[in-house]
Amino acid sequence: MTTDTPVQEKQATTAPRRHVLDLDDFSRAEIVSVLDAAEAMREVLDRDIKKVPSLRGKIVLTMFLEASTRTRVSFEQAGKMLSADVINISGSGTSAEKGESLLNTALTLQAMRADVLIMRHPHSGAPYFLARNLTKTGVINAGDGMHAHPTQALLDLMTMRRHLGSVDGAKVVLIGDTLHSRVARSDIYGLTAMGANVVLSGPPTMMPLELLRGAGMPGVTVETDLDRAIDGADVVYAMRIQKERAAAGLLPSMREYTRRWQVTEARLANAKDGALVMHPGPMNEGLEIASSIAHGPGSQIEEQVTNGVAVRMAILYQLLTGTEGGAA
Ligand code: NCD
């Protein structure tokens, strides 16, 4: 199933990990261990009775202070399939409305013996702040502002590895608004750690400036001509246009965006035969991706969602048991 072998350590694996904030502190070996555990979890997910007792007695809290469907539901499902008690907290109806600070809310939840707090927050860095201040409760970043979305990157890696065998040496094109995309940022860390060649393509106003200027990051290049970027690609990954984050004026018009940057059948024809088509969801179908491609034969978009549950089961299991194994 996998030919990935750990070759390079970024950090010595000493104390078990307590938090998952981004993939920049994950070694290749640690990523491989999560993906291997996720394969075992995927097997549980495909069973008729989707439940194992591995996390019985553990308390998992989700706190999503920004919109989410698949990430929130998949974390909840992952916790429940492992028999943890999962409690969902939303922004409204909590003491935040009475002016309680994020830290005091988190300390309160820690005092109730929450084992892990899974948080999505509109501000970059919010989960880091909590991780620094919580001594007993672990923190999982489920997306912070424009910054990071590590479990999305892990599910993307799992999806690619299942189809390509290994992402080592694969050409992966991330298309669109990579400047405002926390998915792109975490994908770049994960993909480069696993040896992929990442190509960023999109409007120059939506690309990380330092990369455009050629300041460079090993394994990452920028190609503003989309046809050239897609040429010979193993994976064509369309990012969602971040309307809520993009400052006005970055785009000439949505029509212009679609004309130049939409992933279409004609453009996909330049990729490798059988290239994977990916998107983190939610899609603006007909804008960054043509409908025929989103639902076409190469599309992995629903597969990404399924793998998202398996990866989140693996992360919860590893974090809460301090061990690497798969399902019980
Ligand atoms: C992403 C997010 O919210 O960061 N969605 C997701 O978690 N699958 C992608 C996006 O909204 O662009």
PDB file of N, CA and C and ligand atoms in Angstrom, residues 66-68 70-71 120 142-143 149 152 181-183 240 242 244-245 280-282 312, ligand 1:
ATOM      1  N   GLU A  66     -16.148  29.372  13.545  1.00  0.00           N
ATOM      2  CA  GLU A  66     -16.242  29.796  12.151  1.00  0.00           C
ATOM      3  C   GLU A  66     -16.955  28.662  11.424  1.00  0.00           C
ATOM      4  N   ALA A  67     -17.611  28.977  10.309  1.00  0.00           N
ATOM      5  CA  ALA A  67     -18.434  27.981   9.614  1.00  0.00           C
ATOM      6  C   ALA A  67     -17.656  26.723   9.252  1.00  0.00           C
ATOM      7  N   SER A  68     -18.327  25.602   9.324  1.00  0.00           N
ATOM      8  CA  SER A  68     -17.712  24.329   8.935  1.00  0.00           C
ATOM      9  C   SER A  68     -18.799  23.278   8.793  1.00  0.00           C
ATOM     10  N   ARG A  70     -17.772  19.794   6.896  1.00  0.00           N
ATOM     11  CA  ARG A  70     -17.073  18.496   6.888  1.00  0.00           C
ATOM     12  C   ARG A  70     -16.060  18.362   8.019  1.00  0.00           C
ATOM     13  N   THR A  71     -15.346  19.419   8.346  1.00  0.00           N
ATOM     14  CA  THR A  71     -14.309  19.272   9.379  1.00  0.00           C
ATOM     15  C   THR A  71     -14.953  19.004  10.738  1.00  0.00           C
ATOM     16  N   ARG A 120     -11.686  25.598  15.721  1.00  0.00           N
ATOM     17  CA  ARG A 120     -11.598  26.420  14.509  1.00  0.00           C
ATOM     18  C   ARG A 120     -11.851  27.851  14.927  1.00  0.00           C
ATOM     19  N   ALA A 142      -8.262  23.087  13.945  1.00  0.00           N
ATOM     20  CA  ALA A 142      -9.154  22.668  12.855  1.00  0.00           C
ATOM     21  C   ALA A 142      -9.314  23.799  11.842  1.00  0.00           C
ATOM     22  N   GLY A 143      -8.323  24.696  11.786  1.00  0.00           N
ATOM     23  CA  GLY A 143      -8.350  25.814  10.857  1.00  0.00           C
ATOM     24  C   GLY A 143      -8.322  27.122  11.622  1.00  0.00           C
ATOM     25  N   HIS A 149      -4.235  24.400   8.589  1.00  0.00           N
ATOM     26  CA  HIS A 149      -5.327  23.416   8.675  1.00  0.00           C
ATOM     27  C   HIS A 149      -4.679  22.026   8.554  1.00  0.00           C
ATOM     28  N   GLN A 152      -6.521  18.749   7.425  1.00  0.00           N
ATOM     29  CA  GLN A 152      -6.873  18.760   6.001  1.00  0.00           C
ATOM     30  C   GLN A 152      -5.660  18.301   5.180  1.00  0.00           C
ATOM     31  N   SER A 181      -5.240  30.891   1.713  1.00  0.00           N
ATOM     32  CA  SER A 181      -5.698  29.528   1.988  1.00  0.00           C
ATOM     33  C   SER A 181      -4.851  28.835   3.054  1.00  0.00           C
ATOM     34  N   ARG A 182      -5.472  28.538   4.190  1.00  0.00           N
ATOM     35  CA  ARG A 182      -4.763  27.791   5.235  1.00  0.00           C
ATOM     36  C   ARG A 182      -4.525  26.349   4.785  1.00  0.00           C
ATOM     37  N   VAL A 183      -5.393  25.872   3.869  1.00  0.00           N
ATOM     38  CA  VAL A 183      -5.198  24.512   3.354  1.00  0.00           C
ATOM     39  C   VAL A 183      -3.901  24.464   2.548  1.00  0.00           C
ATOM     40  N   ARG A 240     -10.432  26.738  -2.894  1.00  0.00           N
ATOM     41  CA  ARG A 240     -11.641  27.574  -2.907  1.00  0.00           C
ATOM     42  C   ARG A 240     -11.235  29.053  -2.913  1.00  0.00           C
ATOM     43  N   GLN A 242     -11.358  32.393  -1.519  1.00  0.00           N
ATOM     44  CA  GLN A 242     -11.675  32.780  -0.137  1.00  0.00           C
ATOM     45  C   GLN A 242     -12.341  34.154  -0.140  1.00  0.00           C
ATOM     46  N   GLU A 244     -14.426  35.440   1.766  1.00  0.00           N
ATOM     47  CA  GLU A 244     -14.539  36.088   3.070  1.00  0.00           C
ATOM     48  C   GLU A 244     -13.203  36.652   3.556  1.00  0.00           C
ATOM     49  N   ARG A 245     -12.099  36.186   2.960  1.00  0.00           N
ATOM     50  CA  ARG A 245     -10.801  36.653   3.438  1.00  0.00           C
ATOM     51  C   ARG A 245     -10.098  37.564   2.441  1.00  0.00           C
ATOM     52  N   PRO A 280     -10.588  20.996  -1.375  1.00  0.00           N
ATOM     53  CA  PRO A 280     -10.871  20.754   0.043  1.00  0.00           C
ATOM     54  C   PRO A 280     -12.354  20.859   0.393  1.00  0.00           C
ATOM     55  N   GLY A 281     -13.156  21.448  -0.499  1.00  0.00           N
ATOM     56  CA  GLY A 281     -14.545  21.748  -0.165  1.00  0.00           C
ATOM     57  C   GLY A 281     -14.583  22.858   0.879  1.00  0.00           C
ATOM     58  N   PRO A 282     -15.624  23.628   0.955  1.00  0.00           N
ATOM     59  CA  PRO A 282     -16.759  23.628   0.055  1.00  0.00           C
ATOM     60  C   PRO A 282     -16.407  24.236  -1.303  1.00  0.00           C
ATOM     61  N   ARG A 312      -8.719  11.840  11.104  1.00  0.00           N
ATOM     62  CA  ARG A 312      -9.049  12.470  12.400  1.00  0.00           C
ATOM     63  C   ARG A 312      -9.182  11.416  13.490  1.00  0.00           C
TER      64      ARG A 312
HETATM   65  C1  NCD B   1     -11.421  24.489   4.161  1.00  0.00           C
HETATM   66  C2  NCD B   1     -11.333  25.471   5.297  1.00  0.00           C
HETATM   67  O1  NCD B   1     -12.313  25.812   5.927  1.00  0.00           O
HETATM   68  O2  NCD B   1     -10.215  25.841   5.525  1.00  0.00           O
HETATM   69  N1  NCD B   1     -12.513  23.671   4.212  1.00  0.00           N
HETATM   70  C3  NCD B   1     -12.367  22.516   4.884  1.00  0.00           C
HETATM   71  O3  NCD B   1     -12.011  22.511   6.034  1.00  0.00           O
HETATM   72  N2  NCD B   1     -12.566  21.402   4.165  1.00  0.00           N
HETATM   73  C4  NCD B   1     -11.240  25.065   2.847  1.00  0.00           C
HETATM   74  C5  NCD B   1     -11.924  26.324   2.524  1.00  0.00           C
HETATM   75  O4  NCD B   1     -12.870  26.745   3.162  1.00  0.00           O
HETATM   76  O5  NCD B   1     -11.467  26.915   1.548  1.00  0.00           O
END
